[in-house]
Coordinates of N, CA and C in Angstrom, one line a residue:
M531 N 243.8 101.8 57.2 CA 243.8 100.6 56.4 C 245.1 100.3 55.7
A532 N 245.6 99.1 55.8 CA 246.9 98.8 55.2 C 246.9 98.8 53.7
S533 N 248.0 99.2 53.1 CA 248.0 99.2 51.7 C 248.2 97.8 51.1
L534 N 247.8 97.6 49.9 CA 247.9 96.3 49.2 C 249.4 95.8 49.2
I535 N 250.3 96.7 49.1 CA 251.7 96.4 49.1 C 252.1 95.8 50.4
S536 N 251.7 96.4 51.5 CA 252.1 95.9 52.8 C 251.4 94.6 53.1
K537 N 250.1 94.4 52.6 CA 249.4 93.1 52.8 C 250.1 92.0 52.1
V538 N 250.6 92.3 50.8 CA 251.3 91.3 50.1 C 252.6 90.9 50.8
G539 N 253.3 92.0 51.2 CA 254.6 91.8 51.9 C 254.4 90.9 53.2
A540 N 253.3 91.0 53.8 CA 253.1 90.1 55.0 C 252.6 88.7 54.7
I541 N 252.1 88.5 53.5 CA 251.5 87.2 53.1 C 252.4 86.4 52.2
A542 N 252.9 87.0 51.2 CA 253.7 86.3 50.1 C 255.0 85.8 50.7
P543 N 255.4 84.6 50.2 CA 256.7 84.0 50.7 C 257.9 84.8 50.1
L544 N 258.4 85.8 50.8 CA 259.5 86.6 50.3 C 260.8 86.1 50.8
E545 N 261.8 86.3 50.0 CA 263.2 86.0 50.5 C 263.7 87.0 51.4
P546 N 264.7 86.7 52.3 CA 265.2 87.7 53.2 C 265.7 89.0 52.5
G547 N 265.2 90.1 52.9 CA 265.6 91.4 52.3 C 264.8 91.8 51.1
E548 N 263.9 90.9 50.6 CA 263.1 91.2 49.4 C 262.0 92.2 49.7
R549 N 261.8 93.2 48.9 CA 260.8 94.2 49.1 C 259.7 94.2 48.0
V550 N 258.5 94.3 48.3 CA 257.4 94.4 47.3 C 257.4 95.8 46.8
L551 N 257.5 96.0 45.5 CA 257.4 97.3 44.9 C 256.1 97.8 44.5
C552 N 255.2 96.9 44.0 CA 253.9 97.2 43.6 C 253.0 96.0 43.6
A553 N 251.7 96.2 43.7 CA 250.8 95.1 43.7 C 249.4 95.6 43.2
A554 N 248.7 94.7 42.6 CA 247.4 95.1 42.1 C 246.5 93.8 41.9
Y555 N 245.2 94.0 42.0 CA 244.2 93.0 41.7 C 244.0 93.0 40.2
V556 N 243.9 91.8 39.7 CA 243.6 91.6 38.2 C 242.3 90.9 38.1
S557 N 241.4 91.4 37.3 CA 240.1 90.8 37.0 C 240.4 89.5 36.2
G558 N 239.5 88.6 36.2 CA 239.6 87.4 35.4 C 239.2 87.6 34.0
T559 N 238.6 88.7 33.6 CA 238.0 88.8 32.2 C 239.1 89.0 31.2
R560 N 240.2 89.7 31.5 CA 241.3 89.9 30.5 C 242.6 89.4 31.1
S561 N 242.6 88.3 31.7 CA 243.8 87.7 32.3 C 243.9 86.2 31.9
S562 N 245.1 85.8 31.6 CA 245.2 84.4 31.3 C 245.3 83.5 32.6
I563 N 245.5 84.2 33.7 CA 245.5 83.4 35.0 C 244.3 83.6 35.8
G564 N 243.3 84.2 35.2 CA 242.0 84.4 36.0 C 242.1 85.5 37.0
A565 N 241.2 85.7 37.8 CA 241.2 86.7 38.9 C 242.3 86.4 39.8
A566 N 243.2 87.4 39.9 CA 244.5 87.1 40.7 C 244.9 88.4 41.4
L567 N 245.9 88.2 42.2 CA 246.7 89.3 42.8 C 248.1 89.2 42.2
I568 N 248.6 90.2 41.6 CA 249.9 90.3 41.0 C 250.8 91.3 41.8
A569 N 252.0 90.9 42.0 CA 252.9 91.8 42.7 C 254.3 91.7 42.0
V570 N 255.1 92.7 42.1 CA 256.5 92.7 41.7 C 257.3 93.1 42.9
S571 N 258.3 92.3 43.1 CA 259.3 92.7 44.2 C 260.5 93.2 43.5
D572 N 261.5 93.5 44.2 CA 262.8 93.9 43.6 C 263.5 92.7 43.0
R573 N 263.0 91.5 43.2 CA 263.7 90.3 42.6 C 262.8 89.4 41.8
R574 N 261.4 89.4 42.1 CA 260.6 88.4 41.4 C 259.2 89.0 41.1
L575 N 258.5 88.4 40.1 CA 257.1 88.6 39.8 C 256.4 87.5 40.6
L576 N 255.4 87.9 41.4 CA 254.6 87.0 42.2 C 253.1 87.1 41.8
H577 N 252.5 86.0 41.8 CA 251.0 86.0 41.6 C 250.3 84.9 42.3
A578 N 249.1 85.1 42.7 CA 248.3 84.1 43.4 C 246.8 84.3 43.0
P579 N 246.0 83.2 43.0 CA 244.6 83.4 42.7 C 244.0 84.3 43.7
R580 N 243.1 85.2 43.2 CA 242.5 86.2 44.1 C 241.8 85.5 45.3
S581 N 241.2 84.3 45.0 CA 240.4 83.6 46.1 C 241.3 83.0 47.1
A582 N 242.6 82.8 46.8 CA 243.5 82.1 47.8 C 244.8 82.8 48.1
F583 N 244.8 84.1 47.8 CA 246.1 84.8 48.0 C 246.5 84.9 49.5
H584 N 245.6 84.6 50.4 CA 246.0 84.6 51.9 C 246.8 83.4 52.3
S585 N 246.9 82.4 51.4 CA 247.6 81.2 51.6 C 249.0 81.4 51.0
R586 N 250.1 81.2 51.8 CA 251.4 81.3 51.3 C 251.7 80.3 50.2
G587 N 251.1 79.2 50.3 CA 251.3 78.1 49.3 C 250.7 78.4 47.9
A588 N 249.8 79.4 47.9 CA 249.1 79.7 46.6 C 249.9 80.6 45.7
W589 N 251.0 81.2 46.3 CA 251.8 82.2 45.5 C 252.8 81.5 44.6
R590 N 252.9 82.0 43.4 CA 253.9 81.5 42.4 C 254.8 82.7 42.1
A591 N 256.1 82.3 42.0 CA 257.1 83.4 41.8 C 258.0 83.0 40.6
T592 N 258.4 84.1 39.9 CA 259.3 83.9 38.7 C 260.4 85.0 38.9
R593 N 261.6 84.6 38.8 CA 262.7 85.6 38.9 C 262.6 86.6 37.8
L594 N 262.8 87.9 38.0 CA 262.8 88.9 37.0 C 263.8 88.7 35.9
E595 N 264.9 88.0 36.2 CA 265.9 87.7 35.2 C 265.4 86.7 34.2
E596 N 264.4 86.0 34.5 CA 263.9 84.9 33.7 C 262.7 85.2 32.9
I597 N 262.3 86.5 32.8 CA 261.1 86.9 32.1 C 261.4 88.1 31.2
R598 N 260.6 88.2 30.1 CA 260.5 89.4 29.3 C 259.1 90.0 29.4
V599 N 258.9 91.2 29.5 CA 257.6 91.8 29.7 C 257.3 92.7 28.5
E600 N 256.1 92.5 27.9 CA 255.7 93.3 26.8 C 254.5 94.1 27.4
S601 N 254.5 95.4 27.1 CA 253.4 96.3 27.6 C 252.8 97.1 26.4
R602 N 251.5 97.2 26.4 CA 250.8 98.0 25.5 C 249.6 98.6 26.1
T603 N 249.0 99.6 25.5 CA 247.8 100.3 26.0 C 246.6 99.9 25.1
R604 N 245.6 99.4 25.7 CA 244.3 99.2 24.9 C 243.5 100.5 25.0
R605 N 243.1 100.9 23.8 CA 242.4 102.2 23.7 C 240.9 101.9 23.3
S606 N 240.1 102.9 23.8 CA 238.7 102.9 23.5 C 238.3 104.3 23.2
L607 N 237.8 104.5 22.0 CA 237.4 105.9 21.6 C 238.6 106.9 21.7
G608 N 239.8 106.3 21.4 CA 241.0 107.2 21.4 C 241.6 107.4 22.8
L609 N 240.9 107.0 23.9 CA 241.5 107.1 25.2 C 242.0 105.8 25.8
A610 N 243.0 105.9 26.6 CA 243.6 104.7 27.2 C 242.5 104.1 28.1
A611 N 242.2 102.9 27.8 CA 241.2 102.1 28.5 C 241.8 101.2 29.6
A612 N 242.9 100.6 29.2 CA 243.6 99.7 30.1 C 245.0 99.5 29.6
H613 N 245.9 99.0 30.5 CA 247.3 98.7 30.2 C 247.5 97.2 30.2
Q614 N 247.9 96.6 29.1 CA 248.1 95.2 29.0 C 249.5 94.8 29.2
F615 N 249.7 93.7 29.9 CA 251.1 93.2 30.2 C 251.1 91.8 29.7
E616 N 252.1 91.4 29.0 CA 252.3 90.0 28.7 C 253.7 89.6 29.2
I617 N 253.7 88.6 30.0 CA 255.0 88.1 30.6 C 255.4 86.8 29.9
V618 N 256.6 86.8 29.4 CA 257.1 85.6 28.7 C 258.3 85.1 29.4
G619 N 258.3 83.8 29.8 CA 259.5 83.3 30.5 C 260.5 82.7 29.5
V620 N 261.7 82.5 30.0 CA 262.8 82.0 29.2 C 262.4 80.6 28.7
D621 N 261.6 79.9 29.4 CA 261.1 78.5 29.0 C 260.0 78.6 28.0
G622 N 259.6 79.8 27.6 CA 258.5 80.0 26.6 C 257.1 80.1 27.3
S623 N 257.0 79.9 28.6 CA 255.7 80.0 29.3 C 255.3 81.4 29.3
G624 N 254.0 81.7 29.4 CA 253.6 83.0 29.4 C 252.3 83.2 30.2
M625 N 252.0 84.5 30.5 CA 250.8 84.9 31.1 C 250.5 86.3 30.7
A626 N 249.3 86.7 30.7 CA 248.9 88.0 30.3 C 247.9 88.6 31.3
F627 N 247.9 89.9 31.5 CA 246.9 90.5 32.4 C 246.8 91.9 32.0
E628 N 245.7 92.5 32.5 CA 245.4 93.9 32.2 C 245.1 94.7 33.4
L629 N 245.6 95.9 33.5 CA 245.4 96.8 34.6 C 244.6 98.0 34.1
E630 N 243.5 98.3 34.7 CA 242.7 99.5 34.3 C 243.1 100.7 35.0
N631 N 243.6 100.6 36.2 CA 244.0 101.8 37.0 C 245.4 102.3 36.5
R632 N 245.4 103.6 36.0 CA 246.6 104.1 35.5 C 247.8 104.2 36.5
K633 N 247.4 104.4 37.7 CA 248.5 104.5 38.8 C 249.1 103.1 39.0
D634 N 248.3 102.0 39.0 CA 248.8 100.7 39.1 C 249.7 100.4 37.9
A635 N 249.3 100.7 36.7 CA 250.0 100.4 35.5 C 251.4 101.1 35.5
R636 N 251.4 102.4 35.9 CA 252.6 103.1 36.0 C 253.6 102.5 37.0
A637 N 253.1 102.0 38.1 CA 253.9 101.4 39.1 C 254.5 100.1 38.6
F638 N 253.7 99.3 37.8 CA 254.2 98.1 37.2 C 255.2 98.4 36.2
N639 N 255.0 99.4 35.3 CA 256.0 99.8 34.3 C 257.3 100.1 35.0
D640 N 257.2 100.9 36.0 CA 258.5 101.3 36.7 C 259.2 100.1 37.4
A641 N 258.4 99.2 38.0 CA 259.0 98.1 38.7 C 259.6 97.1 37.7
L642 N 259.0 97.0 36.5 CA 259.4 96.0 35.5 C 260.3 96.6 34.4
S643 N 260.7 97.9 34.6 CA 261.4 98.6 33.5 C 262.6 97.9 33.0
R644 N 263.4 97.2 33.8 CA 264.5 96.4 33.3 C 264.2 95.3 32.3
R645 N 263.0 94.8 32.4 CA 262.6 93.6 31.6 C 261.5 94.0 30.5
L646 N 261.2 95.3 30.4 CA 260.1 95.8 29.6 C 260.5 96.0 28.1
V647 N 259.6 95.4 27.3 CA 259.7 95.6 25.8 C 258.4 96.3 25.4
R648 N 258.5 97.5 25.0 CA 257.2 98.2 24.6 C 256.7 97.7 23.3
G649 N 255.3 97.5 23.3 CA 254.7 96.9 22.1 C 253.8 97.9 21.5

């Protein structure tokens, strides 16, 4: 079975030489963009609605240089329950999402480390 990163790499409209570093499904319950597929390449943050991510036209991209990322951990009973990310663009636009899988959260933290502001 192909990994989610390779699936996104085959579907998303990537620039020549661009590589997908991480990808994850986001539930609609704690996301400002609803149920979606989020990916980070070496150049851009990409996202598409979960129901339409197989369509190249559904993908939206923002250059990493144009965003600031805030990350925090939501806790429940003292344990890490989920990792929250808030993306703020230079134009003031924003989106927020949450990853419950620790491995996905670590991959996103690593991929976005240049733009990350810990909250």
